Short mmCIF file of C-alpha atoms in Angstrom, two decimals:
data_model
loop_
_atom_site.label_atom_id
_atom_site.label_comp_id
_atom_site.label_asym_id
_atom_site.label_seq_id
_atom_site.Cartn_x
_atom_site.Cartn_y
_atom_site.Cartn_z
CA MET A 1 5.52 -125.02 24.99
CA LYS A 2 6.81 -122.27 22.72
CA LEU A 3 4.58 -123.49 19.88
CA PHE A 4 1.57 -123.45 22.19
CA ARG A 5 2.39 -119.91 23.30
CA ASN A 6 2.75 -118.74 19.67
CA LYS A 7 -0.60 -120.26 18.76
CA ARG A 8 -2.23 -118.59 21.74
CA ILE A 9 -0.76 -115.20 20.77
CA LYS A 10 -1.99 -115.67 17.19
CA LEU A 11 -5.46 -116.59 18.45
CA LEU A 12 -5.60 -113.51 20.66
CA TRP A 13 -4.43 -111.34 17.74
CA ASP A 14 -7.15 -112.76 15.46
CA ILE A 15 -9.78 -112.15 18.14
CA PHE A 16 -8.57 -108.58 18.56
CA ARG A 17 -8.80 -107.95 14.81
CA LEU A 18 -12.35 -109.32 14.66
CA LEU A 19 -13.38 -107.20 17.63
CA LEU A 20 -11.87 -104.15 15.95
CA VAL A 21 -13.95 -104.82 12.81
CA PHE A 22 -17.06 -105.16 14.99
CA VAL A 23 -16.33 -101.93 16.88
CA VAL A 24 -15.79 -99.92 13.69
CA PHE A 25 -19.01 -101.18 12.11
CA TYR A 26 -20.89 -100.61 15.38
CA ILE A 27 -19.75 -96.98 15.52
CA ILE A 28 -20.85 -96.51 11.91
CA PHE A 29 -24.19 -98.26 12.53
CA ILE A 30 -25.20 -96.21 15.59
CA ASN A 31 -24.65 -93.03 13.56
CA ILE A 32 -26.99 -94.17 10.79
CA ASN A 33 -30.57 -93.04 10.61
CA LEU A 34 -32.27 -96.25 9.44
CA THR A 35 -35.33 -94.42 8.12
CA ASN A 36 -33.20 -92.14 5.95
CA LEU A 37 -31.09 -95.11 4.87
CA TRP A 38 -34.16 -96.99 3.68
CA ASP A 39 -35.37 -93.95 1.75
CA VAL A 40 -31.94 -93.52 0.11
CA LEU A 41 -31.81 -97.19 -0.91
CA HIS A 42 -35.18 -96.81 -2.62
CA GLN A 43 -33.91 -93.80 -4.54
CA ILE A 44 -30.84 -95.55 -5.98
CA GLN A 45 -31.28 -96.30 -9.66
CA VAL A 46 -30.51 -99.84 -10.78
CA TRP A 47 -28.26 -98.71 -13.64
CA THR A 48 -25.84 -97.07 -11.20
CA VAL A 49 -25.38 -100.33 -9.28
CA ILE A 50 -24.79 -102.27 -12.51
CA LEU A 51 -22.23 -99.75 -13.76
CA PHE A 52 -20.52 -99.70 -10.37
CA LEU A 53 -20.11 -103.50 -10.39
CA LEU A 54 -18.86 -103.33 -13.99
CA CYS A 55 -16.22 -100.77 -12.96
CA VAL A 56 -15.12 -102.95 -10.04
CA PHE A 57 -14.76 -105.99 -12.31
CA SER A 58 -12.83 -103.88 -14.87
CA LEU A 59 -10.50 -102.64 -12.13
CA ILE A 60 -9.68 -106.19 -11.03
CA PHE A 61 -9.25 -107.30 -14.64
CA PHE A 62 -6.83 -104.48 -15.48
CA GLN A 63 -4.75 -105.26 -12.39
CA GLY A 64 -4.35 -108.86 -13.54
CA PHE A 65 -3.71 -107.83 -17.14
CA ARG A 66 -0.92 -105.47 -16.03
CA TRP A 67 0.72 -108.25 -14.04
CA TRP A 68 0.56 -110.66 -16.99
CA LEU A 69 1.93 -108.01 -19.37
CA LEU A 70 5.03 -107.49 -17.21
CA ILE A 71 5.67 -111.25 -17.04
CA ARG A 72 5.00 -111.58 -20.78
CA ALA A 73 7.89 -109.19 -21.45
CA PHE A 74 10.27 -112.03 -20.49
CA THR A 75 8.46 -115.30 -21.05
CA ASP A 76 5.43 -116.69 -22.88
CA LYS A 77 5.20 -119.81 -20.68
CA LEU A 78 2.36 -118.29 -18.67
CA SER A 79 -0.74 -117.89 -20.84
CA PHE A 80 -3.16 -115.00 -20.48
CA ILE A 81 -6.01 -117.29 -19.39
CA GLU A 82 -3.83 -119.03 -16.80
CA SER A 83 -2.52 -115.76 -15.38
CA MET A 84 -6.02 -114.27 -15.07
CA SER A 85 -7.26 -117.46 -13.43
CA ILE A 86 -4.51 -117.20 -10.82
CA HIS A 87 -5.16 -113.49 -10.35
CA PHE A 88 -8.90 -113.87 -9.71
CA SER A 89 -8.50 -116.98 -7.54
CA THR A 90 -5.93 -115.31 -5.27
CA LEU A 91 -8.14 -112.23 -4.92
CA PHE A 92 -9.88 -114.09 -2.08
CA TYR A 93 -6.75 -113.82 0.08
CA SER A 94 -6.73 -110.02 -0.07
CA LEU A 95 -10.23 -110.07 1.42
CA VAL A 96 -9.62 -112.42 4.36
CA LEU A 97 -5.93 -111.86 5.18
CA PRO A 98 -4.28 -108.74 6.69
CA ASN A 99 -3.66 -106.71 3.50
CA SER A 100 -3.59 -106.81 -0.28
CA THR A 101 0.14 -107.59 -0.36
CA VAL A 102 -0.71 -111.13 0.70
CA GLN A 103 -2.55 -111.67 -2.58
CA GLU A 104 0.47 -110.53 -4.56
CA VAL A 105 2.81 -112.79 -2.58
CA ILE A 106 0.60 -115.86 -3.04
CA ARG A 107 0.02 -115.01 -6.70
CA THR A 108 3.76 -114.74 -7.26
CA VAL A 109 4.47 -118.02 -5.45
CA TYR A 110 1.98 -119.72 -7.77
CA VAL A 111 3.80 -118.64 -10.92
CA THR A 112 7.46 -118.83 -9.87
CA LYS A 113 7.64 -122.47 -10.98
CA THR A 114 6.69 -121.31 -14.47
CA THR A 115 8.35 -117.89 -14.69
CA GLY A 116 11.22 -118.27 -12.23
CA TYR A 117 11.81 -116.26 -9.05
CA VAL A 118 13.53 -113.35 -10.76
CA ILE A 119 10.68 -112.53 -13.14
CA GLY A 120 7.91 -113.37 -10.68
CA TRP A 121 9.06 -111.21 -7.78
CA SER A 122 10.28 -108.27 -9.86
CA SER A 123 6.92 -108.12 -11.69
CA ALA A 124 5.09 -108.12 -8.35
CA TRP A 125 7.30 -105.28 -7.04
CA ILE A 126 6.80 -103.12 -10.12
CA CYS A 127 3.03 -103.70 -10.04
CA LYS A 128 2.90 -102.61 -6.41
CA ILE A 129 5.12 -99.55 -6.64
CA MET A 130 3.54 -98.43 -9.94
CA GLY A 131 0.09 -98.61 -8.37
CA VAL A 132 1.22 -96.49 -5.42
CA VAL A 133 2.81 -93.88 -7.71
CA VAL A 134 -0.32 -93.51 -9.84
CA SER A 135 -2.61 -93.40 -6.77
CA LEU A 136 -0.55 -90.67 -5.11
CA ALA A 137 -0.33 -88.73 -8.39
CA PHE A 138 -4.12 -88.71 -8.80
CA SER A 139 -4.63 -87.82 -5.15
CA ALA A 140 -2.16 -84.93 -5.42
CA ILE A 141 -3.91 -83.61 -8.54
CA GLY A 142 -7.29 -83.94 -6.85
CA LEU A 143 -6.13 -82.06 -3.77
CA LEU A 144 -4.71 -79.24 -5.92
CA ILE A 145 -7.97 -78.62 -7.77
CA LEU A 146 -10.26 -79.50 -4.86
CA PRO A 147 -12.83 -76.88 -3.88
CA GLU A 148 -12.15 -75.33 -0.51
CA LEU A 149 -12.71 -77.83 2.29
CA PRO A 150 -11.47 -77.83 5.92
CA ILE A 151 -8.54 -80.16 5.19
CA PRO A 152 -5.43 -79.87 7.42
CA SER A 153 -2.35 -78.65 5.58
CA ILE A 154 -0.45 -81.67 6.88
CA VAL A 155 -2.49 -83.88 4.52
CA TYR A 156 -1.14 -82.01 1.50
CA LYS A 157 2.42 -82.21 2.81
CA ILE A 158 2.19 -85.95 3.48
CA VAL A 159 0.71 -86.76 0.05
CA PHE A 160 3.24 -84.72 -1.92
CA THR A 161 6.17 -85.97 0.19
CA LEU A 162 5.13 -89.60 -0.25
CA PHE A 163 4.65 -89.07 -3.98
CA ILE A 164 8.19 -87.70 -4.37
CA LEU A 165 9.71 -90.46 -2.21
CA VAL A 166 7.92 -93.27 -4.04
CA CYS A 167 8.87 -91.85 -7.46
CA VAL A 168 12.50 -91.64 -6.40
CA THR A 169 12.35 -95.19 -5.04
CA LEU A 170 10.89 -96.45 -8.31
CA LEU A 171 13.55 -94.74 -10.42
CA LEU A 172 16.40 -95.90 -8.18
CA SER A 173 15.11 -99.48 -8.37
CA PHE A 174 16.39 -99.71 -11.93
CA THR A 175 20.02 -99.05 -11.06
CA LYS A 176 22.43 -101.37 -9.25
CA LYS A 177 24.49 -98.41 -8.08
CA VAL A 178 21.93 -97.86 -5.33
CA SER A 179 21.01 -101.47 -4.57
CA ARG A 180 24.66 -102.60 -4.38
CA PRO A 181 25.49 -100.58 -1.21
CA ILE A 182 22.24 -101.78 0.38
CA ARG A 183 23.16 -105.38 -0.48
CA ASN A 184 26.65 -104.98 0.97
CA LEU A 185 25.23 -103.48 4.15
CA LEU A 186 22.73 -106.33 4.58
CA LEU A 187 25.49 -108.90 4.07
CA LEU A 188 27.18 -107.60 7.21
CA TYR A 189 24.25 -108.78 9.32
CA ILE A 190 22.40 -111.38 7.21
CA PRO A 191 23.86 -114.55 5.62
CA GLN A 192 24.01 -114.46 1.84
CA SER A 193 21.79 -117.54 1.59
CA SER A 194 19.03 -115.63 3.39
CA LEU A 195 19.25 -112.75 0.90
CA ALA A 196 18.30 -114.84 -2.13
CA TRP A 197 14.94 -113.05 -2.39
CA PHE A 198 16.66 -109.67 -2.44
CA GLU A 199 19.11 -110.83 -5.13
CA ASN A 200 16.24 -112.14 -7.28
CA LEU A 201 14.27 -108.94 -6.87
CA ARG A 202 17.32 -106.77 -7.59
CA GLU A 203 18.26 -108.69 -10.70
CA GLY A 204 14.68 -108.84 -12.02
CA ILE A 205 14.05 -105.12 -11.64
CA TYR A 206 17.37 -104.36 -13.33
CA ARG A 207 16.33 -106.46 -16.35
CA PHE A 208 13.25 -104.27 -16.83
CA ARG A 209 15.53 -101.44 -17.89
CA ASP A 210 15.40 -102.89 -21.41
CA LYS A 211 11.62 -103.42 -21.33
CA LYS A 212 10.50 -99.82 -21.64
CA LYS A 213 7.53 -100.69 -23.86
CA ALA A 214 6.16 -103.16 -21.31
CA LEU A 215 6.66 -100.61 -18.52
CA LEU A 216 4.89 -97.90 -20.51
CA PHE A 217 1.91 -100.13 -21.31
CA SER A 218 1.77 -101.22 -17.66
CA LEU A 219 1.71 -97.59 -16.56
CA LEU A 220 -1.15 -96.82 -18.96
CA ILE A 221 -3.10 -99.84 -17.73
CA THR A 222 -2.50 -98.75 -14.12
CA ILE A 223 -3.92 -95.32 -14.94
CA LEU A 224 -6.90 -96.93 -16.66
CA ALA A 225 -7.50 -99.15 -13.63
CA GLN A 226 -7.47 -96.11 -11.35
CA LEU A 227 -9.94 -94.33 -13.62
CA MET A 228 -12.25 -97.36 -13.37
CA MET A 229 -12.10 -97.12 -9.58
CA PHE A 230 -12.92 -93.40 -9.66
CA ALA A 231 -15.74 -93.96 -12.14
CA GLY A 232 -17.28 -96.69 -9.98
CA VAL A 233 -17.30 -94.60 -6.80
CA ALA A 234 -18.52 -91.49 -8.65
CA ILE A 235 -21.36 -93.44 -10.28
CA LEU A 236 -22.39 -94.85 -6.90
CA LEU A 237 -22.40 -91.37 -5.36
CA LYS A 238 -24.41 -90.10 -8.33
CA GLY A 239 -27.01 -92.78 -7.72
CA ILE A 240 -27.23 -91.97 -4.00
CA THR A 241 -26.88 -88.18 -3.86
CA GLY A 242 -27.56 -87.08 -7.43
CA LYS A 243 -24.03 -85.65 -7.67
CA ALA A 244 -20.82 -87.48 -8.67
CA TYR A 245 -18.27 -85.50 -6.59
CA LEU A 246 -15.60 -86.60 -9.08
CA ILE A 247 -12.83 -84.27 -7.89
CA GLN A 248 -13.37 -85.30 -4.27
CA VAL A 249 -13.31 -88.96 -5.30
CA VAL A 250 -10.00 -88.49 -7.13
CA ALA A 251 -8.51 -86.69 -4.13
CA PHE A 252 -9.60 -89.00 -1.32
CA ILE A 253 -10.36 -92.51 -2.62
CA PRO A 254 -6.71 -93.41 -3.45
CA LEU A 255 -5.65 -92.40 0.06
CA ILE A 256 -8.51 -94.36 1.61
CA GLU A 257 -7.63 -97.47 -0.39
CA MET A 258 -3.92 -97.29 0.41
CA ILE A 259 -4.49 -96.79 4.14
CA SER A 260 -7.18 -99.46 4.47
CA MET A 261 -5.26 -102.09 2.47
CA ALA A 262 -1.89 -101.38 4.07
CA GLN A 263 -2.93 -101.58 7.72
CA PRO A 264 -2.62 -105.06 9.29
CA LEU A 265 -5.37 -104.76 11.88
CA THR A 266 -8.44 -105.85 9.91
CA PRO A 267 -8.74 -108.38 7.04
CA GLY A 268 -8.72 -106.66 3.66
CA GLY A 269 -9.20 -103.27 5.28
CA ILE A 270 -12.74 -104.17 6.38
CA GLY A 271 -14.13 -101.55 8.70
CA VAL A 272 -11.21 -99.16 8.27
CA ARG A 273 -12.20 -98.40 4.69
CA GLU A 274 -15.81 -97.80 5.69
CA ALA A 275 -14.78 -95.52 8.55
CA LEU A 276 -12.56 -93.44 6.27
CA VAL A 277 -15.32 -93.20 3.66
CA ALA A 278 -17.65 -91.97 6.41
CA VAL A 279 -15.10 -89.25 7.23
CA MET A 280 -15.01 -88.28 3.55
CA PHE A 281 -18.81 -88.06 3.47
CA LYS A 282 -18.73 -85.85 6.54
CA HIS A 283 -16.32 -83.46 4.76
CA LEU A 284 -18.71 -83.43 1.80
CA ASN A 285 -21.62 -82.66 4.15
CA LEU A 286 -23.49 -85.77 3.05
#
């Protein structure tokens, strides 16, 4: 009976998510002038679409390369070809399941038999937190140099506060002095056997203290991946409007991506991302 009830709740949740995607796209669709849309599509130059797709592919490639580089710092059992194959094959899950974290979890589960839990989970954590740090850093820089737009001051405060908090979290991850009290506190309420994942993650991150070269290269690759994302969006805007709006892209696109991929309501951020992009276009008077 309980299993039946859980399945029914899951079914209702999935239906709700699909309806939410439909509603968001419907709202966007009814605000589109189809005649103007057709004219704009005819004006887009083919080279901009090709470069945009190339930037998207490069972004995905760099994300996988960063992940492999962090694992490579400890073991050479996972080849570059094998790691990229796993990375691209698990990309599907980030499109159809609640958020991008699912891809990283499944990707890590795939390789733990080869790399071990400690290396696998710690590499996934560092990839995730490093991506958030770089995204917030670019967004903060973009907001600082952004031409005057009617943006609420709370947006600036949230971005800079999150950036500081995430940076502190990343730095504290490399010391057991902080994680030890957290571990001891969790042990008061959770059995030690259930905290194996936390122990593996804690130990793996601590080991990266001696892998500064791998961390530096991973940071550079993360920055390069972000630049590819900015370039792709800017090129697409150039093809549509004749202007790249690069500063606006740097300021808003990281925030849009983080919000759309983090929320659990729609698969892969579908609908939410498009709605947020529409808000950005409205601010740009497009």
